Amino acid sequence: MTTRPVRIGVQLKPQHADYAQIRDAVRRAEDLGVDIAFNWDHFFPLSGGRDGKHFECWTMLGAWAEQTSTIQIGALVTCNSYRNPDLLADMARTVDHISDGRLILGIGSGWFEHDYTEYGYEFGTAGSRLDALGEALPRIEARLDNLNPAPMRKIPVLIGGGGEKKTLRFVAKHADIWHTFADGDELTHKIGVLKGHCEAVGRDFDEIEVSVNLSGDPGATETPEGHGEEQRALGATLFTLGVGGPDFNFDALSRWVAWRDQVNAG
């Protein structure tokens, strides 16, 4: 079992809520002691009706950077297709400064076709979007290295996805955090694949934090003491619960935070 401390994230889904409710939710998440507050990078709701209320990702992160003082913030995840890589690096550096060094740069290749078509981006294929991500990551790193002023710290990069030939190779080369929806035997298999990519590029796998997604209210099979311990035994240490508006109920999140504190206290 890994000795890396357990961390708890919350993904505040920026849909079906007024911004005042989202603002209140991120404040409450920080007060609760959550480690990371994520939003997502879409232009329309992903559930509950496509025409519902929705807000843009990076504008929101800039506001969160000013509003909060301790919680880390980021997108789970930024869609690489929507912004020039050099611009995205500059945006990330700026939000990192606004937040005094609390930004996580989450990024993925993109998948939600409705976003692309409505906003005029070329959807392409899964392969072409992954190739574009592979080309963007070195450009982002190079731009971050040349900005004045530099970022407050080396901004942690989170890459989301589980593709074994391309995505996990990108994780091995570029990521500090790997976010996955995999579980059980699938998670074990993909960690093995990632270790192979790390060995191929000369990277220490232990430098990469394994992040897993949680959903809904932990029930009989998804409790911190049960499901959380199972995933932790497989190597996961960052657990992110998605919470939707407009109410942003944190009852389940509170239980995960309490479990984190118990585990980390040893």
PDB file of C-alpha atoms in Angstrom:
ATOM      1  CA  MET A   1       0.000   0.000   0.000  1.00  0.00           C
ATOM      2  CA  THR A   2       1.287   3.474  -0.860  1.00  0.00           C
ATOM      3  CA  THR A   3       2.504   5.798   1.884  1.00  0.00           C
ATOM      4  CA  ARG A   4       1.362   8.917   0.020  1.00  0.00           C
ATOM      5  CA  PRO A   5      -1.248  10.807   2.113  1.00  0.00           C
ATOM      6  CA  VAL A   6      -4.877  10.465   1.111  1.00  0.00           C
ATOM      7  CA  ARG A   7      -6.445  13.575  -0.396  1.00  0.00           C
ATOM      8  CA  ILE A   8     -10.084  14.379  -1.055  1.00  0.00           C
ATOM      9  CA  GLY A   9     -11.308  16.442  -3.986  1.00  0.00           C
ATOM     10  CA  VAL A  10     -14.745  17.677  -4.916  1.00  0.00           C
ATOM     11  CA  GLN A  11     -15.887  18.393  -8.447  1.00  0.00           C
ATOM     12  CA  LEU A  12     -18.449  21.175  -8.250  1.00  0.00           C
ATOM     13  CA  LYS A  13     -20.413  20.623 -11.435  1.00  0.00           C
ATOM     14  CA  PRO A  14     -20.973  24.139 -12.858  1.00  0.00           C
ATOM     15  CA  GLN A  15     -24.450  23.370 -14.130  1.00  0.00           C
ATOM     16  CA  HIS A  16     -28.076  23.956 -13.084  1.00  0.00           C
ATOM     17  CA  ALA A  17     -27.075  26.565 -10.494  1.00  0.00           C
ATOM     18  CA  ASP A  18     -26.704  30.311 -10.207  1.00  0.00           C
ATOM     19  CA  TYR A  19     -23.136  31.474  -9.759  1.00  0.00           C
ATOM     20  CA  ALA A  20     -23.914  32.629  -6.219  1.00  0.00           C
ATOM     21  CA  GLN A  21     -24.667  28.994  -5.352  1.00  0.00           C
ATOM     22  CA  ILE A  22     -21.391  27.829  -6.890  1.00  0.00           C
ATOM     23  CA  ARG A  23     -19.504  30.552  -5.027  1.00  0.00           C
ATOM     24  CA  ASP A  24     -21.079  29.414  -1.778  1.00  0.00           C
ATOM     25  CA  ALA A  25     -20.240  25.778  -2.542  1.00  0.00           C
ATOM     26  CA  VAL A  26     -16.524  26.371  -3.044  1.00  0.00           C
ATOM     27  CA  ARG A  27     -16.447  28.395   0.180  1.00  0.00           C
ATOM     28  CA  ARG A  28     -18.120  25.544   2.047  1.00  0.00           C
ATOM     29  CA  ALA A  29     -15.721  23.012   0.501  1.00  0.00           C
ATOM     30  CA  GLU A  30     -12.762  25.010   1.764  1.00  0.00           C
ATOM     31  CA  ASP A  31     -14.326  25.353   5.221  1.00  0.00           C
ATOM     32  CA  LEU A  32     -14.904  21.590   5.304  1.00  0.00           C
ATOM     33  CA  GLY A  33     -11.203  20.973   4.702  1.00  0.00           C
ATOM     34  CA  VAL A  34     -11.415  19.483   1.214  1.00  0.00           C
ATOM     35  CA  ASP A  35      -7.996  19.372  -0.463  1.00  0.00           C
ATOM     36  CA  ILE A  36      -8.994  20.304  -4.021  1.00  0.00           C
ATOM     37  CA  ALA A  37     -12.024  21.957  -5.620  1.00  0.00           C
ATOM     38  CA  PHE A  38     -12.447  21.100  -9.287  1.00  0.00           C
ATOM     39  CA  ASN A  39     -14.921  22.288 -11.881  1.00  0.00           C
ATOM     40  CA  TRP A  40     -15.063  20.981 -15.470  1.00  0.00           C
ATOM     41  CA  ASP A  41     -14.419  22.425 -18.909  1.00  0.00           C
ATOM     42  CA  HIS A  42     -17.672  22.206 -20.839  1.00  0.00           C
ATOM     43  CA  PHE A  43     -20.088  24.722 -22.318  1.00  0.00           C
ATOM     44  CA  PHE A  44     -23.342  22.874 -21.641  1.00  0.00           C
ATOM     45  CA  PRO A  45     -24.674  20.665 -18.841  1.00  0.00           C
ATOM     46  CA  LEU A  46     -23.691  17.022 -19.065  1.00  0.00           C
ATOM     47  CA  SER A  47     -26.871  15.839 -17.345  1.00  0.00           C
ATOM     48  CA  GLY A  48     -30.304  17.082 -16.410  1.00  0.00           C
ATOM     49  CA  GLY A  49     -31.112  18.914 -19.623  1.00  0.00           C
ATOM     50  CA  ARG A  50     -28.718  20.408 -22.168  1.00  0.00           C
ATOM     51  CA  ASP A  51     -30.342  23.844 -22.031  1.00  0.00           C
ATOM     52  CA  GLY A  52     -29.838  24.279 -18.291  1.00  0.00           C
ATOM     53  CA  LYS A  53     -27.708  26.917 -16.596  1.00  0.00           C
ATOM     54  CA  HIS A  54     -23.971  26.549 -17.131  1.00  0.00           C
ATOM     55  CA  PHE A  55     -20.784  28.573 -16.620  1.00  0.00           C
ATOM     56  CA  GLU A  56     -17.328  28.640 -18.232  1.00  0.00           C
ATOM     57  CA  CYS A  57     -14.397  26.870 -16.603  1.00  0.00           C
ATOM     58  CA  TRP A  58     -11.341  29.143 -16.520  1.00  0.00           C
ATOM     59  CA  THR A  59     -13.148  32.402 -15.803  1.00  0.00           C
ATOM     60  CA  MET A  60     -14.554  30.611 -12.775  1.00  0.00           C
ATOM     61  CA  LEU A  61     -11.119  29.367 -11.681  1.00  0.00           C
ATOM     62  CA  GLY A  62      -9.852  32.939 -11.636  1.00  0.00           C
ATOM     63  CA  ALA A  63     -12.719  33.886  -9.341  1.00  0.00           C
ATOM     64  CA  TRP A  64     -12.089  30.890  -7.091  1.00  0.00           C
ATOM     65  CA  ALA A  65      -8.415  31.852  -6.883  1.00  0.00           C
ATOM     66  CA  GLU A  66      -9.386  35.210  -5.358  1.00  0.00           C
ATOM     67  CA  GLN A  67     -12.196  33.866  -3.197  1.00  0.00           C
ATOM     68  CA  THR A  68     -10.299  31.024  -1.521  1.00  0.00           C
ATOM     69  CA  SER A  69      -7.050  30.904   0.412  1.00  0.00           C
ATOM     70  CA  THR A  70      -6.133  27.299   1.261  1.00  0.00           C
ATOM     71  CA  ILE A  71      -7.896  24.846  -1.037  1.00  0.00           C
ATOM     72  CA  GLN A  72      -6.223  23.846  -4.302  1.00  0.00           C
ATOM     73  CA  ILE A  73      -8.240  24.513  -7.448  1.00  0.00           C
ATOM     74  CA  GLY A  74      -8.346  23.174 -10.985  1.00  0.00           C
ATOM     75  CA  ALA A  75     -10.366  21.800 -13.862  1.00  0.00           C
ATOM     76  CA  LEU A  76     -11.240  18.130 -14.064  1.00  0.00           C
ATOM     77  CA  VAL A  77     -10.307  18.495 -16.844  1.00  0.00           C
ATOM     78  CA  THR A  78      -9.495  21.270 -19.294  1.00  0.00           C
ATOM     79  CA  CYS A  79     -10.278  20.303 -22.890  1.00  0.00           C
ATOM     80  CA  ASN A  80      -7.094  20.719 -24.902  1.00  0.00           C
ATOM     81  CA  SER A  81      -9.072  21.541 -28.066  1.00  0.00           C
ATOM     82  CA  TYR A  82     -10.606  24.782 -26.811  1.00  0.00           C
ATOM     83  CA  ARG A  83      -7.492  26.938 -26.301  1.00  0.00           C
ATOM     84  CA  ASN A  84      -4.122  27.483 -27.904  1.00  0.00           C
ATOM     85  CA  PRO A  85      -1.580  25.588 -25.734  1.00  0.00           C
ATOM     86  CA  ASP A  86       0.591  28.665 -25.188  1.00  0.00           C
ATOM     87  CA  LEU A  87      -2.448  30.692 -24.169  1.00  0.00           C
ATOM     88  CA  LEU A  88      -3.552  27.958 -21.788  1.00  0.00           C
ATOM     89  CA  ALA A  89      -0.109  27.969 -20.169  1.00  0.00           C
ATOM     90  CA  ASP A  90      -0.347  31.741 -19.679  1.00  0.00           C
ATOM     91  CA  MET A  91      -3.856  31.418 -18.231  1.00  0.00           C
ATOM     92  CA  ALA A  92      -2.643  28.723 -15.831  1.00  0.00           C
ATOM     93  CA  ARG A  93       0.347  30.820 -14.754  1.00  0.00           C
ATOM     94  CA  THR A  94      -1.930  33.796 -14.133  1.00  0.00           C
ATOM     95  CA  VAL A  95      -4.445  31.816 -12.060  1.00  0.00           C
ATOM     96  CA  ASP A  96      -1.523  30.247 -10.193  1.00  0.00           C
ATOM     97  CA  HIS A  97      -0.351  33.716  -9.169  1.00  0.00           C
ATOM     98  CA  ILE A  98      -3.847  34.892  -8.251  1.00  0.00           C
ATOM     99  CA  SER A  99      -4.181  31.835  -6.000  1.00  0.00           C
ATOM    100  CA  ASP A 100      -0.672  32.127  -4.496  1.00  0.00           C
ATOM    101  CA  GLY A 101       0.385  28.811  -6.010  1.00  0.00           C
ATOM    102  CA  ARG A 102      -2.703  26.622  -5.556  1.00  0.00           C
ATOM    103  CA  LEU A 103      -3.562  25.725  -9.160  1.00  0.00           C
ATOM    104  CA  ILE A 104      -3.588  22.195 -10.564  1.00  0.00           C
ATOM    105  CA  LEU A 105      -3.531  22.137 -14.361  1.00  0.00           C
ATOM    106  CA  GLY A 106      -5.912  19.336 -15.286  1.00  0.00           C
ATOM    107  CA  ILE A 107      -6.059  18.529 -18.984  1.00  0.00           C
ATOM    108  CA  GLY A 108      -7.460  15.925 -21.361  1.00  0.00           C
ATOM    109  CA  SER A 109      -8.088  15.436 -25.054  1.00  0.00           C
ATOM    110  CA  GLY A 110     -11.824  16.237 -25.066  1.00  0.00           C
ATOM    111  CA  TRP A 111     -14.866  14.103 -25.843  1.00  0.00           C
ATOM    112  CA  PHE A 112     -18.192  16.017 -25.683  1.00  0.00           C
ATOM    113  CA  GLU A 113     -19.173  16.538 -29.308  1.00  0.00           C
ATOM    114  CA  HIS A 114     -21.972  19.005 -28.543  1.00  0.00           C
ATOM    115  CA  ASP A 115     -19.436  21.461 -27.105  1.00  0.00           C
ATOM    116  CA  TYR A 116     -17.359  21.254 -30.264  1.00  0.00           C
ATOM    117  CA  THR A 117     -20.169  21.674 -32.754  1.00  0.00           C
ATOM    118  CA  GLU A 118     -21.973  24.478 -30.911  1.00  0.00           C
ATOM    119  CA  TYR A 119     -18.791  26.513 -30.379  1.00  0.00           C
ATOM    120  CA  GLY A 120     -17.253  25.883 -33.800  1.00  0.00           C
ATOM    121  CA  TYR A 121     -14.383  23.562 -32.932  1.00  0.00           C
ATOM    122  CA  GLU A 122     -13.422  20.657 -35.178  1.00  0.00           C
ATOM    123  CA  PHE A 123     -14.373  17.453 -33.384  1.00  0.00           C
ATOM    124  CA  GLY A 124     -12.135  15.166 -35.419  1.00  0.00           C
ATOM    125  CA  THR A 125     -11.603  11.675 -34.051  1.00  0.00           C
ATOM    126  CA  ALA A 126     -10.534  10.318 -30.688  1.00  0.00           C
ATOM    127  CA  GLY A 127      -7.134   9.599 -32.233  1.00  0.00           C
ATOM    128  CA  SER A 128      -6.679  13.081 -33.679  1.00  0.00           C
ATOM    129  CA  ARG A 129      -7.678  14.709 -30.403  1.00  0.00           C
ATOM    130  CA  LEU A 130      -5.174  12.566 -28.520  1.00  0.00           C
ATOM    131  CA  ASP A 131      -2.454  13.418 -31.035  1.00  0.00           C
ATOM    132  CA  ALA A 132      -3.230  17.099 -30.535  1.00  0.00           C
ATOM    133  CA  LEU A 133      -2.899  16.665 -26.772  1.00  0.00           C
ATOM    134  CA  GLY A 134       0.460  14.977 -27.263  1.00  0.00           C
ATOM    135  CA  GLU A 135       1.633  17.947 -29.314  1.00  0.00           C
ATOM    136  CA  ALA A 136       0.238  20.482 -26.842  1.00  0.00           C
ATOM    137  CA  LEU A 137       1.830  19.182 -23.644  1.00  0.00           C
ATOM    138  CA  PRO A 138       5.463  20.047 -24.579  1.00  0.00           C
ATOM    139  CA  ARG A 139       4.305  23.474 -25.798  1.00  0.00           C
ATOM    140  CA  ILE A 140       2.578  24.108 -22.476  1.00  0.00           C
ATOM    141  CA  GLU A 141       5.703  23.099 -20.577  1.00  0.00           C
ATOM    142  CA  ALA A 142       7.933  25.266 -22.759  1.00  0.00           C
ATOM    143  CA  ARG A 143       5.687  28.314 -22.400  1.00  0.00           C
ATOM    144  CA  LEU A 144       5.492  27.889 -18.610  1.00  0.00           C
ATOM    145  CA  ASP A 145       9.304  27.829 -18.541  1.00  0.00           C
ATOM    146  CA  ASN A 146       9.515  31.120 -20.464  1.00  0.00           C
ATOM    147  CA  LEU A 147       6.822  33.274 -18.890  1.00  0.00           C
ATOM    148  CA  ASN A 148       7.727  36.398 -16.932  1.00  0.00           C
ATOM    149  CA  PRO A 149       6.987  36.205 -14.100  1.00  0.00           C
ATOM    150  CA  ALA A 150       7.315  32.451 -13.808  1.00  0.00           C
ATOM    151  CA  PRO A 151       4.609  30.409 -12.079  1.00  0.00           C
ATOM    152  CA  MET A 152       4.656  30.462  -8.292  1.00  0.00           C
ATOM    153  CA  ARG A 153       5.813  26.821  -8.339  1.00  0.00           C
ATOM    154  CA  LYS A 154       6.023  23.949 -10.779  1.00  0.00           C
ATOM    155  CA  ILE A 155       2.320  23.756 -11.523  1.00  0.00           C
ATOM    156  CA  PRO A 156       1.156  20.162 -11.015  1.00  0.00           C
ATOM    157  CA  VAL A 157      -0.239  18.666 -14.221  1.00  0.00           C
ATOM    158  CA  LEU A 158      -3.178  16.271 -13.993  1.00  0.00           C
ATOM    159  CA  ILE A 159      -3.981  14.200 -17.074  1.00  0.00           C
ATOM    160  CA  GLY A 160      -7.335  12.464 -17.247  1.00  0.00           C
ATOM    161  CA  GLY A 161      -8.059   9.340 -19.264  1.00  0.00           C
ATOM    162  CA  GLY A 162      -7.155   5.711 -19.542  1.00  0.00           C
ATOM    163  CA  GLY A 163      -6.042   5.033 -23.111  1.00  0.00           C
ATOM    164  CA  GLU A 164      -3.177   2.601 -22.816  1.00  0.00           C
ATOM    165  CA  LYS A 165      -1.175   3.414 -25.956  1.00  0.00           C
ATOM    166  CA  LYS A 166      -1.262   7.211 -25.912  1.00  0.00           C
ATOM    167  CA  THR A 167      -2.861   8.715 -22.797  1.00  0.00           C
ATOM    168  CA  LEU A 168      -0.902   6.672 -20.277  1.00  0.00           C
ATOM    169  CA  ARG A 169       2.294   7.384 -22.193  1.00  0.00           C
ATOM    170  CA  PHE A 170       1.529  11.101 -21.906  1.00  0.00           C
ATOM    171  CA  VAL A 171       0.951  10.612 -18.177  1.00  0.00           C
ATOM    172  CA  ALA A 172       4.326   8.931 -17.796  1.00  0.00           C
ATOM    173  CA  LYS A 173       6.098  11.771 -19.602  1.00  0.00           C
ATOM    174  CA  HIS A 174       4.214  14.830 -18.383  1.00  0.00           C
ATOM    175  CA  ALA A 175       1.840  14.298 -15.455  1.00  0.00           C
ATOM    176  CA  ASP A 176       2.121  14.666 -11.707  1.00  0.00           C
ATOM    177  CA  ILE A 177      -1.394  13.252 -11.225  1.00  0.00           C
ATOM    178  CA  TRP A 178      -3.259  10.630 -13.257  1.00  0.00           C
ATOM    179  CA  HIS A 179      -7.050  10.729 -13.023  1.00  0.00           C
ATOM    180  CA  THR A 180      -9.045   7.658 -13.956  1.00  0.00           C
ATOM    181  CA  PHE A 181     -12.541   6.211 -13.758  1.00  0.00           C
ATOM    182  CA  ALA A 182     -11.055   2.700 -13.592  1.00  0.00           C
ATOM    183  CA  ASP A 183     -11.696   0.494 -10.593  1.00  0.00           C
ATOM    184  CA  GLY A 184     -10.858  -2.961  -9.319  1.00  0.00           C
ATOM    185  CA  ASP A 185      -9.061  -5.250 -11.747  1.00  0.00           C
ATOM    186  CA  GLU A 186      -9.188  -2.587 -14.466  1.00  0.00           C
ATOM    187  CA  LEU A 187      -7.377  -0.112 -12.223  1.00  0.00           C
ATOM    188  CA  THR A 188      -4.752  -2.713 -11.371  1.00  0.00           C
ATOM    189  CA  HIS A 189      -4.213  -3.445 -15.070  1.00  0.00           C
ATOM    190  CA  LYS A 190      -3.918   0.205 -16.067  1.00  0.00           C
ATOM    191  CA  ILE A 191      -1.491   0.953 -13.259  1.00  0.00           C
ATOM    192  CA  GLY A 192       0.627  -1.891 -14.629  1.00  0.00           C
ATOM    193  CA  VAL A 193       0.511  -0.355 -18.098  1.00  0.00           C
ATOM    194  CA  LEU A 194       1.430   3.059 -16.689  1.00  0.00           C
ATOM    195  CA  LYS A 195       4.379   1.556 -14.828  1.00  0.00           C
ATOM    196  CA  GLY A 196       5.563   0.101 -18.119  1.00  0.00           C
ATOM    197  CA  HIS A 197       5.402   3.500 -19.813  1.00  0.00           C
ATOM    198  CA  CYS A 198       7.246   5.060 -16.870  1.00  0.00           C
ATOM    199  CA  GLU A 199      10.022   2.499 -17.188  1.00  0.00           C
ATOM    200  CA  ALA A 200      10.257   3.156 -20.929  1.00  0.00           C
ATOM    201  CA  VAL A 201      10.734   6.915 -20.464  1.00  0.00           C
ATOM    202  CA  GLY A 202      12.888   6.685 -17.330  1.00  0.00           C
ATOM    203  CA  ARG A 203      10.253   8.052 -14.960  1.00  0.00           C
ATOM    204  CA  ASP A 204       9.724   6.953 -11.363  1.00  0.00           C
ATOM    205  CA  PHE A 205       6.112   5.774 -11.160  1.00  0.00           C
ATOM    206  CA  ASP A 206       5.954   6.775  -7.488  1.00  0.00           C
ATOM    207  CA  GLU A 207       6.190  10.426  -8.549  1.00  0.00           C
ATOM    208  CA  ILE A 208       2.666  10.163 -10.023  1.00  0.00           C
ATOM    209  CA  GLU A 209      -0.381  10.488  -7.786  1.00  0.00           C
ATOM    210  CA  VAL A 210      -3.226   8.135  -8.741  1.00  0.00           C
ATOM    211  CA  SER A 211      -6.591   9.905  -8.679  1.00  0.00           C
ATOM    212  CA  VAL A 212      -9.945   8.120  -8.869  1.00  0.00           C
ATOM    213  CA  ASN A 213     -13.454   9.388  -9.447  1.00  0.00           C
ATOM    214  CA  LEU A 214     -16.324   8.877  -7.040  1.00  0.00           C
ATOM    215  CA  SER A 215     -19.950   9.607  -7.808  1.00  0.00           C
ATOM    216  CA  GLY A 216     -23.095  10.208  -5.870  1.00  0.00           C
ATOM    217  CA  ASP A 217     -23.751   9.442  -2.232  1.00  0.00           C
ATOM    218  CA  PRO A 218     -21.528   6.647  -0.927  1.00  0.00           C
ATOM    219  CA  GLY A 219     -23.834   3.700  -0.478  1.00  0.00           C
ATOM    220  CA  ALA A 220     -23.353   0.123   0.536  1.00  0.00           C
ATOM    221  CA  THR A 221     -20.616  -0.491  -2.044  1.00  0.00           C
ATOM    222  CA  GLU A 222     -19.029   2.964  -2.114  1.00  0.00           C
ATOM    223  CA  THR A 223     -18.255   3.918   1.477  1.00  0.00           C
ATOM    224  CA  PRO A 224     -14.957   5.462   2.550  1.00  0.00           C
ATOM    225  CA  GLU A 225     -14.236   2.481   4.799  1.00  0.00           C
ATOM    226  CA  GLY A 226     -15.086  -0.023   2.071  1.00  0.00           C
ATOM    227  CA  HIS A 227     -14.678   1.216  -1.458  1.00  0.00           C
ATOM    228  CA  GLY A 228     -12.120   3.841  -0.454  1.00  0.00           C
ATOM    229  CA  GLU A 229      -9.900   1.311   1.275  1.00  0.00           C
ATOM    230  CA  GLU A 230     -10.144  -1.040  -1.709  1.00  0.00           C
ATOM    231  CA  GLN A 231      -9.010   1.644  -4.145  1.00  0.00           C
ATOM    232  CA  ARG A 232      -6.323   2.827  -1.769  1.00  0.00           C
ATOM    233  CA  ALA A 233      -4.963  -0.702  -1.538  1.00  0.00           C
ATOM    234  CA  LEU A 234      -4.642  -0.681  -5.333  1.00  0.00           C
ATOM    235  CA  GLY A 235      -2.639   2.561  -5.247  1.00  0.00           C
ATOM    236  CA  ALA A 236      -5.150   5.435  -5.372  1.00  0.00           C
ATOM    237  CA  THR A 237      -4.645   8.312  -2.957  1.00  0.00           C
ATOM    238  CA  LEU A 238      -6.714  11.151  -4.436  1.00  0.00           C
ATOM    239  CA  PHE A 239     -10.476  10.575  -4.282  1.00  0.00           C
ATOM    240  CA  THR A 240     -12.797  13.076  -5.977  1.00  0.00           C
ATOM    241  CA  LEU A 241     -16.539  13.163  -5.427  1.00  0.00           C
ATOM    242  CA  GLY A 242     -18.759  14.870  -7.988  1.00  0.00           C
ATOM    243  CA  VAL A 243     -21.431  17.102  -6.445  1.00  0.00           C
ATOM    244  CA  GLY A 244     -24.170  18.797  -8.425  1.00  0.00           C
ATOM    245  CA  GLY A 245     -26.200  21.954  -8.005  1.00  0.00           C
ATOM    246  CA  PRO A 246     -28.201  23.834  -7.244  1.00  0.00           C
ATOM    247  CA  ASP A 247     -27.946  22.691  -3.609  1.00  0.00           C
ATOM    248  CA  PHE A 248     -24.436  21.110  -3.635  1.00  0.00           C
ATOM    249  CA  ASN A 249     -25.141  18.698  -0.784  1.00  0.00           C
ATOM    250  CA  PHE A 250     -21.939  17.845   1.085  1.00  0.00           C
ATOM    251  CA  ASP A 251     -23.217  15.093   3.397  1.00  0.00           C
ATOM    252  CA  ALA A 252     -21.325  12.373   1.530  1.00  0.00           C
ATOM    253  CA  LEU A 253     -18.279  14.587   1.046  1.00  0.00           C
ATOM    254  CA  SER A 254     -18.093  15.126   4.803  1.00  0.00           C
ATOM    255  CA  ARG A 255     -17.795  11.373   5.341  1.00  0.00           C
ATOM    256  CA  TRP A 256     -14.949  11.120   2.851  1.00  0.00           C
ATOM    257  CA  VAL A 257     -13.102  13.992   4.554  1.00  0.00           C
ATOM    258  CA  ALA A 258     -13.517  12.306   7.935  1.00  0.00           C
ATOM    259  CA  TRP A 259     -12.171   9.045   6.467  1.00  0.00           C
ATOM    260  CA  ARG A 260      -9.165  10.902   5.021  1.00  0.00           C
ATOM    261  CA  ASP A 261      -8.345  12.371   8.421  1.00  0.00           C
ATOM    262  CA  GLN A 262      -8.612   8.965  10.075  1.00  0.00           C
ATOM    263  CA  VAL A 263      -6.384   7.286   7.469  1.00  0.00           C
ATOM    264  CA  ASN A 264      -3.754  10.023   7.489  1.00  0.00           C
ATOM    265  CA  ALA A 265      -3.636  10.068  11.290  1.00  0.00           C
ATOM    266  CA  GLY A 266      -2.384   6.488  10.990  1.00  0.00           C
TER     267      GLY A 266
END
